mmCIF file with all atom_site columns, C-alpha atoms in Angstrom:
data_model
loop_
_atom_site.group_PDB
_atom_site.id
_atom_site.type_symbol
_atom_site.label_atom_id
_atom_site.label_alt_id
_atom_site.label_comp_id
_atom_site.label_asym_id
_atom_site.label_entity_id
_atom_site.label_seq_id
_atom_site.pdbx_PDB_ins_code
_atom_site.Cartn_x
_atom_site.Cartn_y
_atom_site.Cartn_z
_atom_site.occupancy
_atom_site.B_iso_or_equiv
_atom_site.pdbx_formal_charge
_atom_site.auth_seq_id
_atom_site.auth_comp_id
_atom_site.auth_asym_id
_atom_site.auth_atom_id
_atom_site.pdbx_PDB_model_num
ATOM 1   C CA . UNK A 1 1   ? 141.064 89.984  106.911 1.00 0.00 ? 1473 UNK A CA 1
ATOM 2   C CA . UNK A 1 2   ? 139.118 87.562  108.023 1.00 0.00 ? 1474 UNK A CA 1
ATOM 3   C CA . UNK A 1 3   ? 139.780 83.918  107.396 1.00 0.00 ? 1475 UNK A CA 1
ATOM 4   C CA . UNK A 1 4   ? 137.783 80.644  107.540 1.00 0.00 ? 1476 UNK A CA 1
ATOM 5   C CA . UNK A 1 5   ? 138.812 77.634  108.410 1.00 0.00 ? 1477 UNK A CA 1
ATOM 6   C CA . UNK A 1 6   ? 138.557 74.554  105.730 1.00 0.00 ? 1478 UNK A CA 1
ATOM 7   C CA . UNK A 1 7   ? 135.523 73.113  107.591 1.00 0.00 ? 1479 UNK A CA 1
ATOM 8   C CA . UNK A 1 8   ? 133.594 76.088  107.093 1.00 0.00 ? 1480 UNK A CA 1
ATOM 9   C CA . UNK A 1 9   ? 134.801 75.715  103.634 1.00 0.00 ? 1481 UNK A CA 1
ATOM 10  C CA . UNK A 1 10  ? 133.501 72.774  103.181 1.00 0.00 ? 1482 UNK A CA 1
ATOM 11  C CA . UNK A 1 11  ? 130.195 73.055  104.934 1.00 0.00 ? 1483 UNK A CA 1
ATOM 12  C CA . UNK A 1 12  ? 129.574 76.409  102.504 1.00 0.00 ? 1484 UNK A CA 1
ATOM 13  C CA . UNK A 1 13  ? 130.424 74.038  99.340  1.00 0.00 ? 1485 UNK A CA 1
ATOM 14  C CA . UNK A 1 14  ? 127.946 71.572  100.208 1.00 0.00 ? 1486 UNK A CA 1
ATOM 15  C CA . UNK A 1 15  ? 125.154 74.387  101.471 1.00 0.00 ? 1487 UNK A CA 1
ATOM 16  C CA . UNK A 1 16  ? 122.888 75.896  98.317  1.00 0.00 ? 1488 UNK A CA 1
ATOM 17  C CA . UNK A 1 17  ? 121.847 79.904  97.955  1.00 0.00 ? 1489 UNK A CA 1
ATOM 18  C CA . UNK A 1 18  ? 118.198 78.420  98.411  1.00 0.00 ? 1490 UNK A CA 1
ATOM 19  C CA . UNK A 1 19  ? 119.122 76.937  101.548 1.00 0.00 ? 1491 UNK A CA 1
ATOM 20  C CA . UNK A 1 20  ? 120.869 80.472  102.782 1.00 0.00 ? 1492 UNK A CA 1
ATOM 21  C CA . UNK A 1 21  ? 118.562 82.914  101.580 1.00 0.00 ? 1493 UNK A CA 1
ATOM 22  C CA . UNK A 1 22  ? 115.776 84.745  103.344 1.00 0.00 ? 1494 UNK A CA 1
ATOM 23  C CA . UNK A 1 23  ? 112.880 84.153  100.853 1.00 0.00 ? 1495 UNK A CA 1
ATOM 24  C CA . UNK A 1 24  ? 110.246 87.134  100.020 1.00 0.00 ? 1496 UNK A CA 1
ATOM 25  C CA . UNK A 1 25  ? 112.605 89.758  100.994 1.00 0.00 ? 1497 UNK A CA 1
ATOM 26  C CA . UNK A 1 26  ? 111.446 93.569  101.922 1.00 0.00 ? 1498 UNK A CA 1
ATOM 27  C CA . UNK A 1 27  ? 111.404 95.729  98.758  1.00 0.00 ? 1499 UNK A CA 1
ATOM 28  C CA . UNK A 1 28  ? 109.498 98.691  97.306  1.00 0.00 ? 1500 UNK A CA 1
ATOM 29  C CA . UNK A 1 29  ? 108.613 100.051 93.894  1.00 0.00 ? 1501 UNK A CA 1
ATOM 30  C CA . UNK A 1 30  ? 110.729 102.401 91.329  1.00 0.00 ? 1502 UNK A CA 1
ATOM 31  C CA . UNK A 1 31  ? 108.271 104.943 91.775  1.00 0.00 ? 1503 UNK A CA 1
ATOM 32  C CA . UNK A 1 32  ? 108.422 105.290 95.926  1.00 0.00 ? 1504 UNK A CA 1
ATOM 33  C CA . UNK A 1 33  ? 110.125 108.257 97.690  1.00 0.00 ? 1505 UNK A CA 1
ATOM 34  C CA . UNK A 1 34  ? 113.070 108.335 99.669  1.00 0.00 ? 1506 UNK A CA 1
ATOM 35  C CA . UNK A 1 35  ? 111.736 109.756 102.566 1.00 0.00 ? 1507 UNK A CA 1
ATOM 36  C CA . UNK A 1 36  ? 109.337 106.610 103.152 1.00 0.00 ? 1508 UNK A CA 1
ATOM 37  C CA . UNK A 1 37  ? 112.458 104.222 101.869 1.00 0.00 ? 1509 UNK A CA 1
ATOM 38  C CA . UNK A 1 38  ? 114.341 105.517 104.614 1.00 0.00 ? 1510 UNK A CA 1
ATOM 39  C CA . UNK A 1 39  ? 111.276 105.132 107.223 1.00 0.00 ? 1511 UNK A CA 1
ATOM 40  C CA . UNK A 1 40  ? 111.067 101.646 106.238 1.00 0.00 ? 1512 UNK A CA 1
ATOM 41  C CA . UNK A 1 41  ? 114.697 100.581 106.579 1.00 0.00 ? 1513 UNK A CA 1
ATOM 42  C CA . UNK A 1 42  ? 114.550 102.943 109.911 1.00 0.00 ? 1514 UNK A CA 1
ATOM 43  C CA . UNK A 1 43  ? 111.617 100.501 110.985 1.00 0.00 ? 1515 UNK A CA 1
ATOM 44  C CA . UNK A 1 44  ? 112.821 97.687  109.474 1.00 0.00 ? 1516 UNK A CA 1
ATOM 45  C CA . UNK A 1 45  ? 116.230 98.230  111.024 1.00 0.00 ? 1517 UNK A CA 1
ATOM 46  C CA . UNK A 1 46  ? 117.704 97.131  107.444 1.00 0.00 ? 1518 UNK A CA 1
ATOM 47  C CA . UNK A 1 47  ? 121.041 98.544  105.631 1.00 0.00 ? 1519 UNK A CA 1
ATOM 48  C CA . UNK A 1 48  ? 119.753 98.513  102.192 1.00 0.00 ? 1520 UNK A CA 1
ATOM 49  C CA . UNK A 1 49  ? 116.375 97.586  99.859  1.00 0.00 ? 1521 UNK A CA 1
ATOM 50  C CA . UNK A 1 50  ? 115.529 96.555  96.958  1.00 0.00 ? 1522 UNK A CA 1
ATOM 51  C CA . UNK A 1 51  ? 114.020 98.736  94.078  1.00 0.00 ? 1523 UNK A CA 1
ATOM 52  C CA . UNK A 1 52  ? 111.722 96.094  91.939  1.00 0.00 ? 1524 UNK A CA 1
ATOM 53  C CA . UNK A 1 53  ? 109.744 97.782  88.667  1.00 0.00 ? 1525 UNK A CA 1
ATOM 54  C CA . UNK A 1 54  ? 105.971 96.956  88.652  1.00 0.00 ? 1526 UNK A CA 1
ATOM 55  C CA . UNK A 1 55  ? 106.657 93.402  87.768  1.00 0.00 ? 1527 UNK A CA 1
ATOM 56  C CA . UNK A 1 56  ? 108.506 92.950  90.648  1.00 0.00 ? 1528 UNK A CA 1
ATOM 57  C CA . UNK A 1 57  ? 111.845 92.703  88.467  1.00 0.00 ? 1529 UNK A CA 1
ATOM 58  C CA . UNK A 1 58  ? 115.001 93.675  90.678  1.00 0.00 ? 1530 UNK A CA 1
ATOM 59  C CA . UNK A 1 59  ? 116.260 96.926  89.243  1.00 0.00 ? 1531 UNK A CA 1
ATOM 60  C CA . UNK A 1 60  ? 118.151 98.071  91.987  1.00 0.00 ? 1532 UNK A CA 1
ATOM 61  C CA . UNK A 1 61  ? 118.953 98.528  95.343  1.00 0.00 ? 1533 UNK A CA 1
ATOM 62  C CA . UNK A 1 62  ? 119.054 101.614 97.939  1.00 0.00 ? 1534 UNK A CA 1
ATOM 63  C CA . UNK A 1 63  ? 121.647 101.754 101.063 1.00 0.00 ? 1535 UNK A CA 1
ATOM 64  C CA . UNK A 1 64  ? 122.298 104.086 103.786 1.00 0.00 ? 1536 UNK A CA 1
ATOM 65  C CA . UNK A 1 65  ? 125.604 104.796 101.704 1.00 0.00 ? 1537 UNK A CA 1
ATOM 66  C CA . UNK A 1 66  ? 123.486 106.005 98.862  1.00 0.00 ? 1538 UNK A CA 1
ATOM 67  C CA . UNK A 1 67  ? 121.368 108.094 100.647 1.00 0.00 ? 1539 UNK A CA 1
ATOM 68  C CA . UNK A 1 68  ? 124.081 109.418 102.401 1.00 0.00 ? 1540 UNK A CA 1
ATOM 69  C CA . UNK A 1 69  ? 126.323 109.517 98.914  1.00 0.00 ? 1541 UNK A CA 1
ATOM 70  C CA . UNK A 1 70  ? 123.366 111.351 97.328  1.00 0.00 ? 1542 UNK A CA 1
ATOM 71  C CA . UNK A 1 71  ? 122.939 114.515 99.950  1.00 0.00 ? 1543 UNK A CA 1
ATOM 72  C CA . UNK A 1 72  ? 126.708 115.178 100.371 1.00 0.00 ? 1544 UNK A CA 1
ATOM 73  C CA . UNK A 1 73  ? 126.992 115.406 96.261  1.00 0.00 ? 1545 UNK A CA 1
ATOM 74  C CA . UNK A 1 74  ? 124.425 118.272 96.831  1.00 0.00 ? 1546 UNK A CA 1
ATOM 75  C CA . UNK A 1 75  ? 125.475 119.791 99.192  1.00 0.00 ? 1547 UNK A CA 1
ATOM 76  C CA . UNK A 1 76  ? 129.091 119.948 98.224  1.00 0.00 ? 1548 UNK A CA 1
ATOM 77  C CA . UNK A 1 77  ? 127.961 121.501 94.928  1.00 0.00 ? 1549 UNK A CA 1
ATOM 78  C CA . UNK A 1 78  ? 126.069 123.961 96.896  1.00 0.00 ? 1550 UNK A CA 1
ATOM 79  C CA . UNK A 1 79  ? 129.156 125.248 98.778  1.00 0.00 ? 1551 UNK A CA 1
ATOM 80  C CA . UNK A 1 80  ? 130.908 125.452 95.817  1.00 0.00 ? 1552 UNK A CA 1
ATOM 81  C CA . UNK A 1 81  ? 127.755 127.890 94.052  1.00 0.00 ? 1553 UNK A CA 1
ATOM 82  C CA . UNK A 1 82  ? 128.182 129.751 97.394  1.00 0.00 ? 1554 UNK A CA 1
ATOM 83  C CA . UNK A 1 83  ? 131.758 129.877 97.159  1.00 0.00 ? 1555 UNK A CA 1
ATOM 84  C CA . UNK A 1 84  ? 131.736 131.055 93.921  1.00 0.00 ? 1556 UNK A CA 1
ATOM 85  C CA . UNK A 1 85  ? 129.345 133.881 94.616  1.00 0.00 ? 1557 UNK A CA 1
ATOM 86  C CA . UNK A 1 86  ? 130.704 135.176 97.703  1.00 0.00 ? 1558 UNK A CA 1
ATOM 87  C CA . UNK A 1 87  ? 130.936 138.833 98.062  1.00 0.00 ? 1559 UNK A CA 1
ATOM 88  C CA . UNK A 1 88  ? 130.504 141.060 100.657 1.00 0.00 ? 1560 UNK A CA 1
ATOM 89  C CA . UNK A 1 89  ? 129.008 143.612 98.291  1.00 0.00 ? 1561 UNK A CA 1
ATOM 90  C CA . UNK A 1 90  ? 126.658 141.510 96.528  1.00 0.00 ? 1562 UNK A CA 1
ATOM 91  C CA . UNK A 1 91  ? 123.854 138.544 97.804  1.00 0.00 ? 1563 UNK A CA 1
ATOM 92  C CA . UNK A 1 92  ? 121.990 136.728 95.872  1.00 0.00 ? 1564 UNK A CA 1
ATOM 93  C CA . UNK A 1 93  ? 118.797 134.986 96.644  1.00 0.00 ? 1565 UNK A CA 1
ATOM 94  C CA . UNK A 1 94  ? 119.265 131.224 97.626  1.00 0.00 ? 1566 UNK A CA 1
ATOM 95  C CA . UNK A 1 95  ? 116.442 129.873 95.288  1.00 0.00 ? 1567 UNK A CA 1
ATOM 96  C CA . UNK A 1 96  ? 117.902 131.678 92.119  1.00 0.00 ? 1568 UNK A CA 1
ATOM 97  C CA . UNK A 1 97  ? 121.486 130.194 92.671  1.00 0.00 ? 1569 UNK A CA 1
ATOM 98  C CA . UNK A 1 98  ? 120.547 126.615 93.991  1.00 0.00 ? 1570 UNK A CA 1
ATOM 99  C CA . UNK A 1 99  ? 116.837 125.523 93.584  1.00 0.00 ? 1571 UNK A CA 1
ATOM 100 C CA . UNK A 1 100 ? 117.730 121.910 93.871  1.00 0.00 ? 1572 UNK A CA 1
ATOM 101 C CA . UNK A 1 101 ? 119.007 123.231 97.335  1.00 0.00 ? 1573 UNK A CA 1
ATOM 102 C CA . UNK A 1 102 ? 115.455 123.426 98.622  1.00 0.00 ? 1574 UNK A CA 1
ATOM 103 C CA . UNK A 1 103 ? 114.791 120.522 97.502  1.00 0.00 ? 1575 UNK A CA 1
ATOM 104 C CA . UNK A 1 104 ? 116.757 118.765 99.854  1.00 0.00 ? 1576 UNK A CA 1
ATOM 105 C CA . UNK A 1 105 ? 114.592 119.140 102.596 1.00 0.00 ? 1577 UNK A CA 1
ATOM 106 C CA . UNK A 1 106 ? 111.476 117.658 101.020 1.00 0.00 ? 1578 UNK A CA 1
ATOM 107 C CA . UNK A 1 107 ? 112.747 114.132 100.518 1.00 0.00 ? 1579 UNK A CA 1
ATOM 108 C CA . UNK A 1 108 ? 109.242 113.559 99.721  1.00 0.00 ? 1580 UNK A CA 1
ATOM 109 C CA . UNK A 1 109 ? 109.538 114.740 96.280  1.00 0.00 ? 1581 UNK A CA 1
ATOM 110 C CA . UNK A 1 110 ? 112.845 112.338 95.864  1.00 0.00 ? 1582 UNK A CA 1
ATOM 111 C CA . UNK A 1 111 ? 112.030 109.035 93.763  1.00 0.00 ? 1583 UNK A CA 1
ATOM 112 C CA . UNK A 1 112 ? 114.189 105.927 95.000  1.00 0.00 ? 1584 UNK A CA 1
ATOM 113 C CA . UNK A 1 113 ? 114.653 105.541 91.292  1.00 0.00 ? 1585 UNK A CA 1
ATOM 114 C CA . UNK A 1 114 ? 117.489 108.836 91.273  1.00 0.00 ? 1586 UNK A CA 1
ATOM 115 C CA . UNK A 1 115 ? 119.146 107.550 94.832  1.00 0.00 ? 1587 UNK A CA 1
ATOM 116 C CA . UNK A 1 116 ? 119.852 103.925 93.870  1.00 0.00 ? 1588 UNK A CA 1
ATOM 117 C CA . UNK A 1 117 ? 122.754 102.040 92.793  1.00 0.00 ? 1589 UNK A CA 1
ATOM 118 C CA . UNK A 1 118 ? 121.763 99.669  89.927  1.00 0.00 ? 1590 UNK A CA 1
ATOM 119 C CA . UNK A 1 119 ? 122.220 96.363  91.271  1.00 0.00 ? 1591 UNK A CA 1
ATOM 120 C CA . UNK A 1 120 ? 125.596 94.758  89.914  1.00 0.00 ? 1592 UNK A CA 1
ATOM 121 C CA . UNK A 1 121 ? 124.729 91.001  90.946  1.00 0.00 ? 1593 UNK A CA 1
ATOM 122 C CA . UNK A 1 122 ? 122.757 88.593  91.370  1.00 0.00 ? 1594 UNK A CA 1
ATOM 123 C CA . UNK A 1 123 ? 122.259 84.872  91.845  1.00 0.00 ? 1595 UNK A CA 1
ATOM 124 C CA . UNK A 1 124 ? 119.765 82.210  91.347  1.00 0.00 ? 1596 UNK A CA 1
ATOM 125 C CA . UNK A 1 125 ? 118.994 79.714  93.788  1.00 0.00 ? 1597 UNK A CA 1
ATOM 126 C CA . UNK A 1 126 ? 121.230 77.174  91.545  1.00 0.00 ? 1598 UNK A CA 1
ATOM 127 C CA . UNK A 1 127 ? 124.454 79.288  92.191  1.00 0.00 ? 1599 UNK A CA 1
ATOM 128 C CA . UNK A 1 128 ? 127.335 77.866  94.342  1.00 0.00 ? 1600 UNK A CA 1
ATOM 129 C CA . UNK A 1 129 ? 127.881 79.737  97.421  1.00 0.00 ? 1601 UNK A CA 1
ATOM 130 C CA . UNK A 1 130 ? 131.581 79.934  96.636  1.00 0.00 ? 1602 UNK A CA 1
ATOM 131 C CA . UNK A 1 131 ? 130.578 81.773  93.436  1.00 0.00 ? 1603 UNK A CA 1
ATOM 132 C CA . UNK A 1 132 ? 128.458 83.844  95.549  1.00 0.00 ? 1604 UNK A CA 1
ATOM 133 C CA . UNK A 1 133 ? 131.368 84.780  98.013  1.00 0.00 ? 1605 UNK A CA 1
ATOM 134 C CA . UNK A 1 134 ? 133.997 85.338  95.613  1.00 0.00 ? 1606 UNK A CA 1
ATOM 135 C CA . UNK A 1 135 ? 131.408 87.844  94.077  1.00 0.00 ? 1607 UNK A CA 1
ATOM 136 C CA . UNK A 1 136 ? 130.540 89.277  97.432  1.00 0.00 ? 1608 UNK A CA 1
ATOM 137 C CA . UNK A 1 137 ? 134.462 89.443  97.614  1.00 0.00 ? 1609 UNK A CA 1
ATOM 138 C CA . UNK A 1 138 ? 135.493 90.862  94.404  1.00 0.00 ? 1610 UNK A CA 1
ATOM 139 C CA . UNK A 1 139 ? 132.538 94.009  94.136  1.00 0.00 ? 1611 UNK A CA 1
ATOM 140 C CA . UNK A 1 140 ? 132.985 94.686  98.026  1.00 0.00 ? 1612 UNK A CA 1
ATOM 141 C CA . UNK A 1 141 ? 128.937 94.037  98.424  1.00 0.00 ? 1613 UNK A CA 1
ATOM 142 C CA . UNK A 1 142 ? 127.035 93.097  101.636 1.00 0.00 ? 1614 UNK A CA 1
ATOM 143 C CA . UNK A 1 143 ? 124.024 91.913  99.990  1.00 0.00 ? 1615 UNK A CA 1
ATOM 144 C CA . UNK A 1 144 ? 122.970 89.448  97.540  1.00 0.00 ? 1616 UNK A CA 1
ATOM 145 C CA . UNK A 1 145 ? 119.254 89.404  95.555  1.00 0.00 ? 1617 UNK A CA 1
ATOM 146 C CA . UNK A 1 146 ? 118.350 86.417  94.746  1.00 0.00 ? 1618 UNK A CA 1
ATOM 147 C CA . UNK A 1 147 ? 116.345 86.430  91.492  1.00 0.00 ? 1619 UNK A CA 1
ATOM 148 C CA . UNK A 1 148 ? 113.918 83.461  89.549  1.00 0.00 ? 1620 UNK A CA 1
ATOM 149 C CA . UNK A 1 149 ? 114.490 83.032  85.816  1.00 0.00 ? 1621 UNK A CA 1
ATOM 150 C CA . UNK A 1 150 ? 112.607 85.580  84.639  1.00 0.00 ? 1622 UNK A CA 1
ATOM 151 C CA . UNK A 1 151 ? 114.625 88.173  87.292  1.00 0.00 ? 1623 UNK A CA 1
ATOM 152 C CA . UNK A 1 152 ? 111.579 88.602  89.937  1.00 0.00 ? 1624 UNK A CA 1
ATOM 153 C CA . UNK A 1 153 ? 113.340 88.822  93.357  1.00 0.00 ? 1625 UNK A CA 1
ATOM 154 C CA . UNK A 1 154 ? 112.849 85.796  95.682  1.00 0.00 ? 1626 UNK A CA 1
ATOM 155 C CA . UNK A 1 155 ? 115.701 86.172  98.142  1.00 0.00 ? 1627 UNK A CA 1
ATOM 156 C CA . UNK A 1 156 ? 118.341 87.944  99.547  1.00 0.00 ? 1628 UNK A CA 1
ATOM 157 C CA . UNK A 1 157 ? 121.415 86.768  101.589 1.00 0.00 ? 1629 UNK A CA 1
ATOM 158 C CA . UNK A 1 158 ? 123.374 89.100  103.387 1.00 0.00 ? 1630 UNK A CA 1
ATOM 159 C CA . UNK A 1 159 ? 126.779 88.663  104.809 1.00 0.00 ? 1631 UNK A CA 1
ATOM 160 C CA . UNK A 1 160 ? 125.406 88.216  108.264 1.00 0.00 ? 1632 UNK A CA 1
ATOM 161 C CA . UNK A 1 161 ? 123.477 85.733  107.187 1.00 0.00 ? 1633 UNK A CA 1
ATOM 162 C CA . UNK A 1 162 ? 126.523 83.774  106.329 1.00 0.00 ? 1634 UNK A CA 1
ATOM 163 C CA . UNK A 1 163 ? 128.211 84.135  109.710 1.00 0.00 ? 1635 UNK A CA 1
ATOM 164 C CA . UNK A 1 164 ? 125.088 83.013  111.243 1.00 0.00 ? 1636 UNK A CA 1
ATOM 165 C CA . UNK A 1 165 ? 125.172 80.057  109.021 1.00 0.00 ? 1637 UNK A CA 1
ATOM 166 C CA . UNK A 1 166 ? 128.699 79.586  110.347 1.00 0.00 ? 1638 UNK A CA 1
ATOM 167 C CA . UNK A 1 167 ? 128.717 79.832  113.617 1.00 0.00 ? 1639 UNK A CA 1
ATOM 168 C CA . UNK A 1 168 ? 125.327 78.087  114.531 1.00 0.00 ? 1640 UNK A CA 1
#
């Protein structure tokens, strides 16, 4: 568990999500595949990105847990059509069982759009921090997307951003 002391506390009530936030955050469109989502956050070195539609409205976000999320479901549902046809007798071609198996190796035909975790919160640049942190707390989230009034993405603030903040 990790504690802070009240001086942090206080420096974090006094600090605004404008003055945290990295401003025009990486992002990519609803319509881009996962195979160049996960070269970008490969050459990005980032956990997670942003899905925005083609007004650049945050719809949602993609992590390494649901890419990761997404390929076991498939492939634990394609060792239990194996499972279930297993006979020594008796084979059946993989492409009539499992289609969606072969798939799985052309990430290239994957949208972003069926990998991604609708995003659950976000803040303006008029939130408290300590709203922002219990939030962060309470939905066990890493990142925060900071949105305008209209919900285009401006910002994000991740929890390392926060310890930077700090411990500088």
């Amino acid at each position: 568990m990790v504690f802070i002391t009240n001086q942090e506390k206080e420096a974090l009530l006094k600090v605004s999500v404008s003055s945290l936030m990295v401003r025009e955050p990486f992002s990519i469109p609803s319509s881009d595949t996962l195979d160049s989502a996960v070269e970008f956050m490969k050459e990005k070195s980032i956990s997670a990105l942003p899905i925005v539609n083609k007004d650049k409205k945050l719809i949602g976000v993609i992590s390494q847990t649901d890419i990761v999320r997404y390929f076991n479901d498939k492939i634990t549902s394609f060792s239990r059509i194996i499972n279930s046809f297993r006979n020594d007798d008796f084979e059946i071609p993989l492409k009539e069982i499992y289609p969606d198996f072969l798939k799985m190796k052309e990430i290239n035909h994957i949208h972003v759009i069926d990998v991604m975790s609708k995003f659950s919160y976000a803040v303006t640049k008029k939130t408290p921090v300590i709203e922002m942190l219990k939030e962060m707390k309470s939905k066990h989230i890493h990142h925060v997307y900071v949105v305008d009034d209209k919900g285009v993405l401006i910002g994000v603030i991740s929890s390392m951003d926060i310890i930077k903040y700090l411990t500088i």
